[in-house]
Tab-separated table of C-alpha atoms in Angstrom:
chain	number	residue	atom	x	y	z
A	385	ALA	CA	14.304	-3.142	5.268
A	386	GLN	CA	11.773	-5.875	5.810
A	387	SER	CA	8.100	-5.574	5.013
A	388	VAL	CA	5.059	-7.813	5.178
A	389	THR	CA	2.012	-7.741	2.932
A	390	GLN	CA	-1.233	-9.482	3.752
A	391	LEU	CA	-3.161	-9.452	0.546
A	392	ASP	CA	-6.662	-9.739	1.994
A	393	SER	CA	-8.065	-7.442	4.638
A	394	GLN	CA	-11.158	-9.593	5.152
A	395	VAL	CA	-11.886	-13.223	4.350
A	396	PRO	CA	-15.472	-14.427	4.834
A	397	VAL	CA	-15.928	-18.194	4.785
A	398	PHE	CA	-18.574	-20.712	5.784
A	399	GLU	CA	-18.023	-23.100	8.661
A	400	GLU	CA	-16.231	-26.333	7.699
A	401	ALA	CA	-14.893	-24.796	4.489
A	402	PRO	CA	-11.138	-24.552	3.826
A	403	VAL	CA	-9.379	-21.215	4.115
A	404	GLU	CA	-6.086	-19.645	3.087
A	405	LEU	CA	-4.813	-16.345	4.444
A	406	ARG	CA	-2.055	-14.977	2.279
A	407	CYS	CA	1.181	-13.406	3.458
A	408	ASN	CA	4.157	-12.226	1.422
A	409	TYR	CA	7.301	-10.687	2.802
A	410	SER	CA	10.200	-8.697	1.483
A	411	SER	CA	13.712	-9.047	2.847
A	412	SER	CA	17.242	-9.182	1.515
A	413	VAL	CA	18.418	-11.393	4.369
A	414	SER	CA	17.204	-14.543	6.080
A	415	VAL	CA	14.122	-14.130	8.203
A	416	TYR	CA	11.957	-15.863	10.742
A	417	LEU	CA	8.215	-15.893	10.067
A	418	PHE	CA	5.247	-15.847	12.420
A	419	TRP	CA	1.487	-15.834	12.507
A	420	TYR	CA	-0.252	-14.169	15.438
A	421	VAL	CA	-3.989	-14.304	16.152
A	422	GLN	CA	-6.210	-11.819	17.958
A	423	TYR	CA	-9.572	-13.212	19.038
A	424	PRO	CA	-12.362	-10.707	19.748
A	425	ASN	CA	-11.662	-8.733	22.915
A	426	GLN	CA	-8.388	-10.556	23.560
A	427	GLY	CA	-4.699	-9.773	23.142
A	428	LEU	CA	-2.517	-11.085	20.348
A	429	GLN	CA	-1.239	-14.634	20.709
A	430	LEU	CA	1.409	-16.548	18.825
A	431	LEU	CA	-0.227	-19.098	16.513
A	432	LEU	CA	2.804	-20.656	14.814
A	433	LYS	CA	6.286	-19.836	13.624
A	434	TYR	CA	8.934	-20.855	11.123
A	435	LEU	CA	12.545	-20.611	12.259
A	436	SER	CA	14.344	-23.320	10.292
A	437	GLY	CA	14.032	-26.919	9.173
A	438	SER	CA	10.767	-28.234	7.749
A	439	THR	CA	9.043	-25.566	5.712
A	440	LEU	CA	5.604	-26.739	6.863
A	441	VAL	CA	4.688	-25.750	10.404
A	442	GLU	CA	1.522	-26.509	12.306
A	443	SER	CA	-0.424	-25.111	15.227
A	444	ILE	CA	-2.278	-27.053	17.876
A	445	ASN	CA	-5.693	-26.005	16.562
A	446	GLY	CA	-5.315	-27.276	13.001
A	447	PHE	CA	-3.753	-24.335	11.199
A	448	GLU	CA	-0.632	-24.799	9.121
A	449	ALA	CA	1.668	-22.500	7.192
A	450	GLU	CA	4.299	-23.222	4.585
A	451	PHE	CA	7.450	-21.211	4.090
A	452	ASN	CA	8.147	-20.743	0.395
A	453	LYS	CA	11.471	-19.009	-0.053
A	454	SER	CA	11.269	-18.655	-3.828
A	455	GLN	CA	7.881	-16.958	-3.621
A	456	THR	CA	8.707	-15.174	-0.356
A	457	SER	CA	5.416	-16.343	1.073
A	458	PHE	CA	4.129	-17.799	4.328
A	459	HIS	CA	0.450	-18.472	3.696
A	460	LEU	CA	-1.760	-19.754	6.518
A	461	ARG	CA	-4.224	-22.556	5.805
A	462	LYS	CA	-6.836	-24.646	7.530
A	463	PRO	CA	-8.754	-27.443	5.797
A	464	SER	CA	-11.963	-26.938	7.798
A	465	VAL	CA	-12.693	-23.833	9.849
A	466	HIS	CA	-14.888	-23.437	12.926
A	467	ILE	CA	-16.910	-20.505	14.162
A	468	SER	CA	-14.353	-20.149	16.944
A	469	ASP	CA	-11.626	-19.382	14.378
A	470	THR	CA	-13.212	-15.973	13.778
A	471	ALA	CA	-10.417	-13.549	14.609
A	472	GLU	CA	-7.846	-11.205	13.153
A	473	TYR	CA	-4.671	-12.859	11.921
A	474	PHE	CA	-1.343	-11.084	11.614
A	475	CYS	CA	1.690	-12.269	9.694
A	476	ALA	CA	5.058	-11.046	10.988
A	477	VAL	CA	8.758	-11.284	10.145
A	478	SER	CA	11.963	-10.801	12.055
A	479	LEU	CA	15.577	-10.964	10.995
A	480	SER	CA	17.147	-14.366	11.581
A	481	SER	CA	19.933	-12.575	13.425
A	482	ASN	CA	17.210	-12.277	16.070
A	483	THR	CA	17.402	-8.643	16.920
A	484	GLY	CA	13.995	-9.282	18.389
A	485	LYS	CA	11.958	-6.762	16.455
A	486	LEU	CA	8.899	-8.075	14.621
A	487	ILE	CA	7.497	-6.351	11.565
A	488	PHE	CA	3.779	-7.035	11.196
A	489	GLY	CA	1.451	-7.098	8.238
A	490	GLN	CA	-1.813	-5.195	8.104
A	491	GLY	CA	-3.856	-8.102	9.389
A	492	THR	CA	-6.598	-10.248	7.876
A	493	THR	CA	-9.991	-10.580	9.501
A	494	LEU	CA	-11.322	-14.121	9.161
A	495	GLN	CA	-15.108	-14.193	9.464
A	496	VAL	CA	-16.510	-17.706	9.783
A	497	LYS	CA	-20.233	-17.899	9.064
A	498	PRO	CA	-22.551	-20.729	10.162
B	660	GLY	CA	2.853	-11.127	37.214
B	661	ALA	CA	1.100	-13.737	35.117
B	662	GLY	CA	0.846	-11.580	32.018
B	663	VAL	CA	1.783	-8.248	30.525
B	664	SER	CA	-0.221	-5.531	32.218
B	665	GLN	CA	-0.969	-2.176	30.615
B	666	SER	CA	-2.579	0.870	32.140
B	667	PRO	CA	-4.778	2.663	31.661
B	668	SER	CA	-6.911	0.460	29.421
B	669	ASN	CA	-8.614	3.518	27.978
B	670	LYS	CA	-7.503	7.124	27.873
B	671	VAL	CA	-9.305	10.112	26.431
B	672	THR	CA	-7.270	13.287	26.269
B	673	GLU	CA	-7.526	16.718	24.776
B	674	LYS	CA	-5.375	17.688	21.846
B	675	GLY	CA	-2.164	19.276	23.053
B	676	LYS	CA	-2.034	17.461	26.398
B	677	ASP	CA	0.715	15.032	27.389
B	678	VAL	CA	-0.090	11.393	28.187
B	679	GLU	CA	1.818	8.579	29.859
B	680	LEU	CA	1.115	4.944	29.139
B	681	ARG	CA	2.442	2.222	31.385
B	682	CYS	CA	3.519	-1.340	30.737
B	683	ASP	CA	4.370	-3.999	33.343
B	684	PRO	CA	6.112	-6.884	31.570
B	685	ILE	CA	6.244	-10.466	32.737
B	686	SER	CA	8.809	-10.852	35.474
B	687	GLY	CA	12.115	-12.055	34.039
B	688	HIS	CA	11.397	-10.968	30.501
B	689	THR	CA	14.409	-9.046	29.318
B	690	ALA	CA	12.912	-7.638	26.131
B	691	LEU	CA	10.035	-5.175	25.936
B	692	TYR	CA	8.365	-3.713	22.844
B	693	TRP	CA	5.872	-0.964	22.127
B	694	TYR	CA	3.621	-1.050	19.062
B	695	ARG	CA	0.846	1.178	17.810
B	696	GLN	CA	-2.283	-0.085	16.069
B	697	ARG	CA	-4.380	2.510	14.329
B	698	LEU	CA	-7.946	1.656	13.409
B	699	GLY	CA	-8.022	-0.753	10.492
B	700	GLN	CA	-4.248	-0.963	10.260
B	701	GLY	CA	-1.522	-3.346	11.288
B	702	LEU	CA	0.870	-3.080	14.180
B	703	GLU	CA	3.446	-0.336	13.804
B	704	PHE	CA	6.720	-0.853	15.674
B	705	LEU	CA	7.662	2.033	17.971
B	706	ILE	CA	10.513	1.076	20.296
B	707	TYR	CA	12.332	-1.982	21.677
B	708	PHE	CA	14.244	-2.430	24.938
B	709	GLN	CA	16.618	-5.345	25.498
B	710	GLY	CA	18.166	-5.573	28.938
B	711	ASN	CA	20.621	-2.769	29.562
B	712	SER	CA	21.378	-2.198	25.887
B	713	ALA	CA	20.531	1.071	24.179
B	714	PRO	CA	16.917	0.923	23.014
B	715	ASP	CA	15.983	0.652	19.345
B	716	LYS	CA	13.981	3.842	18.842
B	717	SER	CA	13.795	3.579	15.086
B	718	GLY	CA	10.002	3.362	15.013
B	719	LEU	CA	9.143	6.441	17.042
B	720	PRO	CA	7.161	8.659	14.651
B	721	SER	CA	8.272	12.026	16.024
B	722	ASP	CA	10.162	13.667	18.856
B	723	ARG	CA	6.867	14.009	20.711
B	724	PHE	CA	7.160	10.300	21.482
B	725	SER	CA	9.556	8.924	24.060
B	726	ALA	CA	9.819	5.828	26.217
B	727	GLU	CA	11.774	4.742	29.237
B	728	ARG	CA	12.454	1.473	30.947
B	729	THR	CA	14.391	0.983	34.146
B	730	GLY	CA	16.292	-2.287	34.062
B	731	GLU	CA	13.960	-5.149	33.266
B	732	SER	CA	10.890	-3.652	34.872
B	733	VAL	CA	8.147	-1.193	34.057
B	734	SER	CA	8.183	0.901	30.911
B	735	THR	CA	6.382	4.158	30.229
B	736	LEU	CA	5.560	5.557	26.817
B	737	THR	CA	5.071	9.322	26.824
B	738	ILE	CA	3.384	11.295	24.105
B	739	GLN	CA	3.759	15.053	24.381
B	740	ARG	CA	1.405	17.600	22.835
B	741	THR	CA	-0.951	14.893	21.598
B	742	GLN	CA	-2.501	15.181	18.163
B	743	GLN	CA	-5.628	13.542	16.787
B	744	GLU	CA	-3.515	11.255	14.596
B	745	ASP	CA	-2.039	9.797	17.798
B	746	SER	CA	-5.385	8.115	18.473
B	747	ALA	CA	-4.728	4.374	18.413
B	748	VAL	CA	-4.320	1.293	20.552
B	749	TYR	CA	-0.841	1.178	22.052
B	750	LEU	CA	0.343	-2.361	22.632
B	751	CYS	CA	3.166	-3.536	24.821
B	752	ALA	CA	4.795	-6.955	24.556
B	753	SER	CA	7.584	-8.720	26.365
B	754	THR	CA	9.674	-11.808	25.784
B	755	GLN	CA	12.388	-13.678	27.566
B	756	GLY	CA	14.806	-13.300	24.730
B	757	GLY	CA	14.088	-12.339	21.158
B	758	ALA	CA	11.215	-12.740	18.784
B	759	THR	CA	11.754	-16.463	18.225
B	760	ILE	CA	10.343	-17.411	21.588
B	761	GLY	CA	7.200	-15.414	20.864
B	762	TYR	CA	5.938	-12.188	22.277
B	763	THR	CA	3.426	-12.008	25.123
B	764	PHE	CA	1.189	-9.039	24.447
B	765	GLY	CA	-0.732	-6.899	26.867
B	766	SER	CA	-4.327	-5.930	26.209
B	767	GLY	CA	-3.305	-2.457	25.125
B	768	THR	CA	-4.213	1.120	25.943
B	769	ARG	CA	-6.824	2.700	23.707
B	770	LEU	CA	-5.893	6.355	23.340
B	771	THR	CA	-8.423	8.810	21.969
B	772	VAL	CA	-7.352	12.390	21.329
B	773	VAL	CA	-10.275	14.806	21.046
């Protein structure tokens, strides 16, 4: 069975500082990897995903994540955060056979301080 | 509709009562998912519908939980004889075909069992 571990429940950071939100997964078969974001008082939205090809994937708002198969990780990074990045971030995995079911991590709350 | 619609947005019920939660997916989305998010925890998979295939019920926590979906339309999640540990936000998501395209989430139903 697949599982996802987000190592930090909360990450406080000052505006314009870099940030890394950690995600590790466990699976005996190939997987697809996702990051979802939930802004305050909004629903979850897809931020970025890794399906195949280049191990580095980017979002439109400056986040990036790198798939590391040997370390079974998919950490999310941003070189300079904004106040508006304050949100809860969820890492998720699905089987590459695409049964459609996502398994989510516990979530990491990113708190960006001025 | 334009998004995934869930109703009610909030529900307070007495322990032992039955509740029904409703989800209207995006028109044309063949796959529909229910998740539960307890306070301070990640998303817990409950059930997954894909077209006319048999649903994946592997995440339902007990036989008090059941869900139905007629074709590719509305789904209802029913919890019988509610318990306090059922208190959570119940999230519905839909997608046109599998997790790789990305889920569209509803805003959720916050269930409080008193």
